[in-house]
Backbone as ProteinMPNN parsed JSONL, in Angstrom:
{"seq_chain_A": "XXXXXXXXXXXXXXXXXXXXXXXXXXXXXXXXXXXXXXXXXXXXXXXXXXXXXXXXXXXXXXXXXXXXXXXXXXXXXXXXXXXXXXXXXXXXXXXXXXXXXXXXXX", "coords_chain_A": {"N_chain_A": [[11.918, -33.049, -9.435], [11.093, -30.377, -11.553], [12.939, -29.126, -14.324], [13.105, -26.003, -15.017], [14.694, -24.509, -16.668], [14.985, -25.836, -19.019], [12.489, -26.01, -20.054], [10.183, -25.369, -22.666], [8.226, -23.11, -24.654], [5.006, -23.686, -26.067], [4.083, -22.284, -28.235], [2.132, -19.612, -29.541], [-0.163, -20.26, -31.037], [-0.653, -22.835, -30.311], [-1.135, -22.721, -27.693], [-3.113, -22.627, -24.646], [-6.475, -21.955, -25.262], [-5.937, -20.667, -27.696], [-3.878, -18.908, -27.168], [-4.766, -17.082, -25.287], [-3.537, -16.272, -22.861], [-1.148, -15.455, -20.261], [1.454, -15.521, -21.405], [0.735, -15.515, -24.072], [-0.334, -12.953, -24.249], [1.965, -11.408, -23.91], [3.277, -12.004, -26.303], [1.424, -11.082, -28.241], [1.461, -8.351, -27.599], [4.131, -7.832, -28.173], [4.045, -8.101, -30.935], [2.428, -5.9, -31.516], [4.133, -3.754, -30.846], [6.142, -4.191, -32.633], [8.318, -5.728, -31.897], [8.844, -8.351, -32.404], [8.485, -10.286, -35.41], [5.241, -10.543, -37.019], [4.701, -13.145, -37.75], [6.048, -14.656, -35.956], [5.698, -17.069, -33.578], [6.799, -17.879, -31.26], [7.145, -20.49, -30.64], [8.826, -23.186, -29.182], [10.584, -21.58, -27.816], [12.709, -20.978, -25.053], [11.805, -20.547, -21.627], [13.245, -18.517, -20.425], [13.86, -16.906, -22.602], [11.328, -15.989, -23.254], [10.87, -14.487, -20.98], [12.777, -12.447, -21.35], [11.663, -11.247, -23.605], [9.306, -10.353, -22.458], [10.358, -8.366, -20.758], [11.215, -6.495, -22.67], [8.759, -5.859, -23.864], [7.42, -4.744, -21.675], [9.003, -2.468, -21.262], [8.445, -1.147, -23.653], [5.758, -0.515, -23.301], [5.874, 1.263, -21.166], [6.155, 4.178, -21.69], [3.533, 4.785, -22.226], [2.096, 4.356, -20.01], [1.217, 1.791, -19.712], [-1.296, 1.547, -20.795], [-3.835, 1.038, -23.137], [-5.406, 3.11, -24.071], [-3.704, 5.259, -24.095], [-1.99, 4.872, -26.153], [-0.494, 5.924, -29.256], [-2.469, 6.773, -32.164], [-1.851, 5.011, -34.415], [-0.608, 2.779, -33.222], [-2.603, 2.045, -31.421], [-4.623, 1.27, -33.171], [-3.393, -0.928, -34.39], [-3.087, -2.582, -32.15], [-5.791, -3.045, -31.516], [-6.603, -4.41, -33.846], [-4.971, -6.754, -33.768], [-5.672, -7.896, -31.268], [-8.496, -8.138, -31.504], [-8.678, -10.035, -33.57], [-7.402, -12.215, -32.323], [-9.126, -12.701, -30.166], [-11.48, -13.375, -31.545], [-10.625, -15.764, -32.84], [-10.106, -17.36, -30.582], [-12.645, -17.468, -29.332], [-14.078, -18.775, -31.334], [-12.961, -21.225, -31.061], [-14.039, -22.059, -28.735], [-13.447, -20.666, -26.413], [-14.408, -18.908, -23.513], [-14.628, -15.739, -22.355], [-13.369, -14.898, -19.171], [-14.052, -17.284, -18.021], [-12.549, -19.659, -16.248], [-10.534, -22.473, -16.815], [-9.505, -24.06, -14.864], [-10.122, -26.554, -12.584], [-10.253, -25.998, -9.905], [-11.272, -23.523, -9.807], [-13.934, -23.491, -10.345]], "CA_chain_A": [[11.725, -31.618, -9.597], [11.108, -29.936, -12.943], [14.017, -28.21, -14.693], [12.468, -24.927, -15.779], [15.624, -23.924, -17.646], [14.86, -26.561, -20.289], [11.104, -25.925, -20.518], [9.984, -24.511, -23.83], [6.863, -22.653, -24.886], [4.344, -24.434, -27.133], [3.731, -21.391, -29.345], [0.862, -18.935, -29.257], [-1.3, -20.929, -31.685], [-0.845, -24.119, -29.642], [-1.352, -22.422, -26.278], [-4.476, -22.721, -24.155], [-7.43, -20.984, -25.816], [-5.345, -19.906, -28.792], [-2.958, -17.89, -26.686], [-5.396, -16.128, -24.374], [-2.802, -16.55, -21.631], [-0.169, -14.407, -19.961], [2.517, -15.534, -22.425], [0.1, -15.074, -25.312], [-0.437, -11.494, -24.187], [3.31, -10.88, -24.169], [3.549, -12.147, -27.741], [0.568, -10.135, -28.979], [1.989, -7.005, -27.376], [5.388, -7.732, -28.926], [3.644, -7.839, -32.327], [1.952, -4.514, -31.574], [5.264, -2.833, -30.796], [7.127, -4.538, -33.643], [9.497, -6.319, -31.273], [9.029, -9.61, -33.13], [7.626, -10.297, -36.604], [3.882, -11.039, -36.803], [4.636, -14.595, -37.947], [6.799, -15.321, -34.879], [4.785, -17.613, -32.576], [7.646, -18.185, -30.089], [7.16, -21.939, -30.405], [10.144, -23.717, -28.904], [11.397, -20.643, -27.043], [12.924, -21.264, -23.638], [11.086, -19.587, -20.794], [14.123, -17.359, -20.208], [13.703, -16.034, -23.772], [10.029, -15.339, -23.1], [11.061, -13.464, -19.942], [13.482, -11.316, -21.967], [10.684, -10.57, -24.448], [8.434, -9.633, -21.524], [11.063, -7.158, -20.328], [11.172, -5.545, -23.788], [7.367, -5.421, -24.004], [7.135, -3.849, -20.556], [9.684, -1.206, -21.549], [7.728, -0.488, -24.749], [4.513, 0.002, -22.752], [6.115, 2.258, -20.114], [5.829, 5.575, -22.024], [2.078, 4.919, -22.372], [1.481, 3.991, -18.743], [0.662, 0.44, -19.865], [-2.721, 1.722, -21.103], [-4.154, 1.093, -24.567], [-5.97, 4.429, -24.368], [-2.625, 6.244, -24.25], [-1.193, 4.572, -27.344], [-0.775, 6.78, -30.408], [-3.511, 6.158, -33.006], [-1.418, 3.88, -35.252], [-0.394, 1.617, -32.349], [-3.91, 1.646, -30.885], [-5.318, 0.54, -34.249], [-2.702, -2.208, -34.527], [-3.462, -3.352, -30.962], [-7.184, -3.454, -31.691], [-6.656, -5.413, -34.921], [-4.338, -7.992, -33.294], [-6.462, -8.471, -30.174], [-9.808, -8.548, -32.016], [-8.489, -11.297, -34.303], [-7.084, -13.259, -31.348], [-10.347, -12.988, -29.422], [-12.39, -14.086, -32.451], [-10.12, -17.144, -32.992], [-10.282, -18.074, -29.311], [-14.069, -17.722, -29.136], [-14.472, -19.8, -32.312], [-12.448, -22.498, -30.547], [-14.761, -22.393, -27.519], [-13.042, -19.878, -25.247], [-15.398, -17.999, -22.947], [-13.903, -14.78, -21.518], [-13.654, -14.914, -17.749], [-14.305, -18.639, -17.523], [-11.278, -20.331, -16.021], [-10.627, -23.921, -17.03], [-8.954, -24.733, -13.706], [-11.231, -27.127, -11.827], [-10.301, -25.372, -8.588], [-11.898, -22.209, -9.934], [-15.345, -23.627, -10.731]], "C_chain_A": [[11.912, -31.256, -11.072], [12.252, -28.967, -13.188], [13.447, -27.129, -15.601], [13.388, -24.313, -16.818], [15.549, -24.636, -18.99], [13.426, -26.571, -20.808], [11.035, -25.006, -21.73], [8.498, -24.206, -23.991], [6.288, -23.361, -26.109], [4.03, -23.592, -28.363], [2.333, -20.84, -29.137], [-0.335, -19.661, -29.876], [-1.575, -22.304, -31.099], [-1.146, -23.946, -28.159], [-2.838, -22.559, -25.947], [-5.325, -21.591, -24.726], [-6.812, -20.104, -26.893], [-4.466, -18.766, -28.337], [-3.588, -16.828, -25.816], [-4.854, -16.401, -22.964], [-1.833, -15.4, -21.382], [0.933, -14.361, -21.015], [1.946, -15.099, -23.77], [-0.042, -13.563, -25.374], [0.911, -10.838, -24.458], [3.595, -10.901, -25.661], [2.709, -11.164, -28.549], [1.067, -8.707, -28.807], [3.311, -6.795, -28.113], [5.099, -7.492, -30.406], [3.216, -6.378, -32.473], [3.127, -3.546, -31.673], [6.36, -3.165, -31.809], [8.407, -5.132, -33.076], [9.848, -7.677, -31.865], [8.128, -9.56, -34.357], [6.266, -10.943, -36.301], [3.789, -12.548, -36.985], [5.444, -15.368, -36.904], [5.812, -15.765, -33.803], [5.484, -17.952, -31.268], [7.624, -19.671, -29.728], [8.6, -22.405, -30.233], [11.05, -22.787, -28.117], [11.535, -21.148, -25.611], [12.219, -20.183, -22.818], [11.935, -18.356, -20.482], [14.024, -16.382, -21.378], [12.373, -15.292, -23.723], [10.13, -14.23, -22.049], [11.775, -12.231, -20.51], [12.542, -10.532, -22.883], [9.722, -9.768, -23.575], [9.076, -8.314, -21.076], [11.039, -6.084, -21.418], [9.763, -4.985, -23.984], [7.013, -4.433, -22.895], [7.78, -2.475, -20.774], [8.97, -0.434, -22.663], [6.414, 0.128, -24.259], [4.728, 1.195, -21.814], [5.765, 3.696, -20.505], [4.318, 5.845, -22.115], [1.348, 4.517, -21.091], [0.813, 2.631, -18.774], [-0.849, 0.488, -20.139], [-2.926, 1.841, -22.604], [-4.644, 2.489, -24.939], [-4.907, 5.507, -24.564], [-1.723, 5.965, -25.445], [-1.484, 5.593, -28.429], [-1.73, 6.043, -31.353], [-3.042, 4.942, -33.815], [-1.16, 2.626, -34.413], [-1.714, 1.127, -31.754], [-4.687, 0.837, -31.917], [-4.705, -0.844, -34.428], [-3.055, -3.132, -33.354], [-4.88, -3.904, -31.117], [-7.295, -4.565, -32.731], [-6.116, -6.761, -34.437], [-5.205, -8.661, -32.232], [-7.848, -8.899, -30.641], [-9.712, -9.873, -32.76], [-8.217, -12.454, -33.339], [-8.334, -13.672, -30.565], [-11.33, -13.771, -30.287], [-11.942, -15.543, -32.646], [-10.37, -17.965, -31.728], [-11.755, -18.408, -29.069], [-14.583, -18.78, -30.102], [-14.03, -21.189, -31.858], [-13.079, -22.871, -29.202], [-14.366, -21.618, -26.275], [-14.172, -18.962, -24.812], [-14.643, -17.038, -22.027], [-14.344, -14.863, -20.063], [-13.935, -16.279, -17.169], [-12.978, -19.372, -17.438], [-11.479, -21.828, -16.158], [-10.067, -24.722, -15.854], [-10.108, -25.236, -12.847], [-11.334, -26.525, -10.435], [-11.031, -24.044, -8.623], [-13.379, -22.294, -10.274], [-16.283, -23.077, -9.687]], "O_chain_A": [[12.798, -31.786, -11.742], [12.513, -28.088, -12.366], [13.325, -27.324, -16.81], [12.919, -23.664, -17.753], [16.002, -24.096, -19.999], [13.171, -27.089, -21.895], [11.739, -23.999, -21.807], [7.638, -24.951, -23.522], [7.005, -23.608, -27.079], [3.74, -24.14, -29.427], [1.456, -21.528, -28.616], [-1.416, -19.67, -29.287], [-2.628, -22.884, -31.364], [-1.384, -24.926, -27.453], [-3.694, -22.6, -26.831], [-4.941, -20.422, -24.678], [-7.134, -18.92, -26.987], [-4.322, -17.766, -29.041], [-2.998, -15.766, -25.622], [-5.593, -16.711, -22.03], [-1.717, -14.485, -22.197], [1.308, -13.281, -21.471], [2.61, -14.389, -24.525], [0.114, -12.963, -26.438], [0.985, -9.828, -25.157], [4.098, -9.925, -26.217], [3.225, -10.49, -29.441], [1.092, -7.938, -29.768], [3.577, -5.704, -28.618], [5.833, -6.755, -31.064], [3.593, -5.704, -33.432], [3.113, -2.627, -32.491], [7.394, -2.497, -31.843], [9.463, -5.049, -33.703], [11.003, -8.101, -31.831], [7.112, -8.865, -34.348], [6.167, -11.796, -35.419], [2.886, -13.175, -36.431], [5.516, -16.596, -36.96], [5.158, -14.927, -33.182], [4.828, -18.276, -30.277], [8.039, -20.056, -28.635], [9.477, -22.068, -31.029], [12.173, -23.162, -27.781], [10.586, -21.68, -25.035], [12.061, -19.048, -23.27], [11.395, -17.266, -20.293], [14.096, -15.169, -21.181], [12.289, -14.123, -24.097], [9.541, -13.162, -22.212], [11.413, -11.1, -20.186], [12.608, -9.304, -22.938], [9.365, -8.639, -23.911], [8.414, -7.277, -21.024], [10.864, -4.902, -21.123], [9.589, -3.793, -24.236], [6.382, -3.407, -23.149], [7.165, -1.445, -20.499], [8.898, 0.794, -22.619], [6.004, 1.18, -24.751], [3.847, 2.046, -21.687], [5.125, 4.387, -19.712], [3.885, 6.997, -22.084], [0.128, 4.358, -21.09], [-0.061, 2.345, -17.955], [-1.584, -0.423, -19.758], [-2.271, 2.646, -23.266], [-4.322, 2.99, -26.016], [-5.189, 6.557, -25.142], [-0.797, 6.729, -25.72], [-2.609, 6.084, -28.521], [-1.786, 4.813, -31.337], [-3.76, 3.945, -33.893], [-1.468, 1.519, -34.856], [-1.915, -0.078, -31.602], [-5.33, -0.158, -31.583], [-5.428, -1.826, -34.599], [-3.293, -4.324, -33.549], [-5.128, -5.085, -30.875], [-8.002, -5.55, -32.517], [-6.738, -7.797, -34.673], [-5.443, -9.867, -32.295], [-8.333, -9.943, -30.206], [-10.571, -10.74, -32.598], [-8.746, -13.551, -33.522], [-8.564, -14.859, -30.333], [-11.945, -14.727, -29.814], [-12.77, -16.454, -32.623], [-10.791, -19.119, -31.798], [-12.074, -19.519, -28.644], [-15.43, -19.595, -29.735], [-14.639, -22.197, -32.218], [-12.704, -23.875, -28.597], [-14.889, -21.88, -25.193], [-14.816, -18.318, -25.641], [-14.077, -17.469, -21.022], [-15.538, -14.893, -19.762], [-14.047, -16.424, -15.952], [-12.36, -19.667, -18.461], [-12.468, -22.382, -15.678], [-10.151, -25.95, -15.855], [-10.966, -24.459, -12.43], [-12.412, -26.544, -9.84], [-11.374, -23.497, -7.574], [-14.021, -21.263, -10.472], [-17.5, -23.119, -9.867]]}, "name": "protein", "num_of_chains": 1, "seq": "XXXXXXXXXXXXXXXXXXXXXXXXXXXXXXXXXXXXXXXXXXXXXXXXXXXXXXXXXXXXXXXXXXXXXXXXXXXXXXXXXXXXXXXXXXXXXXXXXXXXXXXXXX"}
């Protein structure tokens, strides 16, 4: 049995499709809200630390109903900039939105 308490995250730039994953989304949102510095990739973080970051990100989204359209202009612009760059990097590396790499999903 795997010991999840010792599992660590590979870092957003080493993650599947350049971080176009659930954990990658947490990190990008944390950058948007200034919860972690933009150069923090979370490489080597324990999954419990990622969960704590998720809790902070969720709390930061709450006043906006978890909707980008409800963000104030400066946060919306920051979100757009961060996500557009992430999407461009992922697509350059071969990511196709909506195409799951899990063979069970073909």
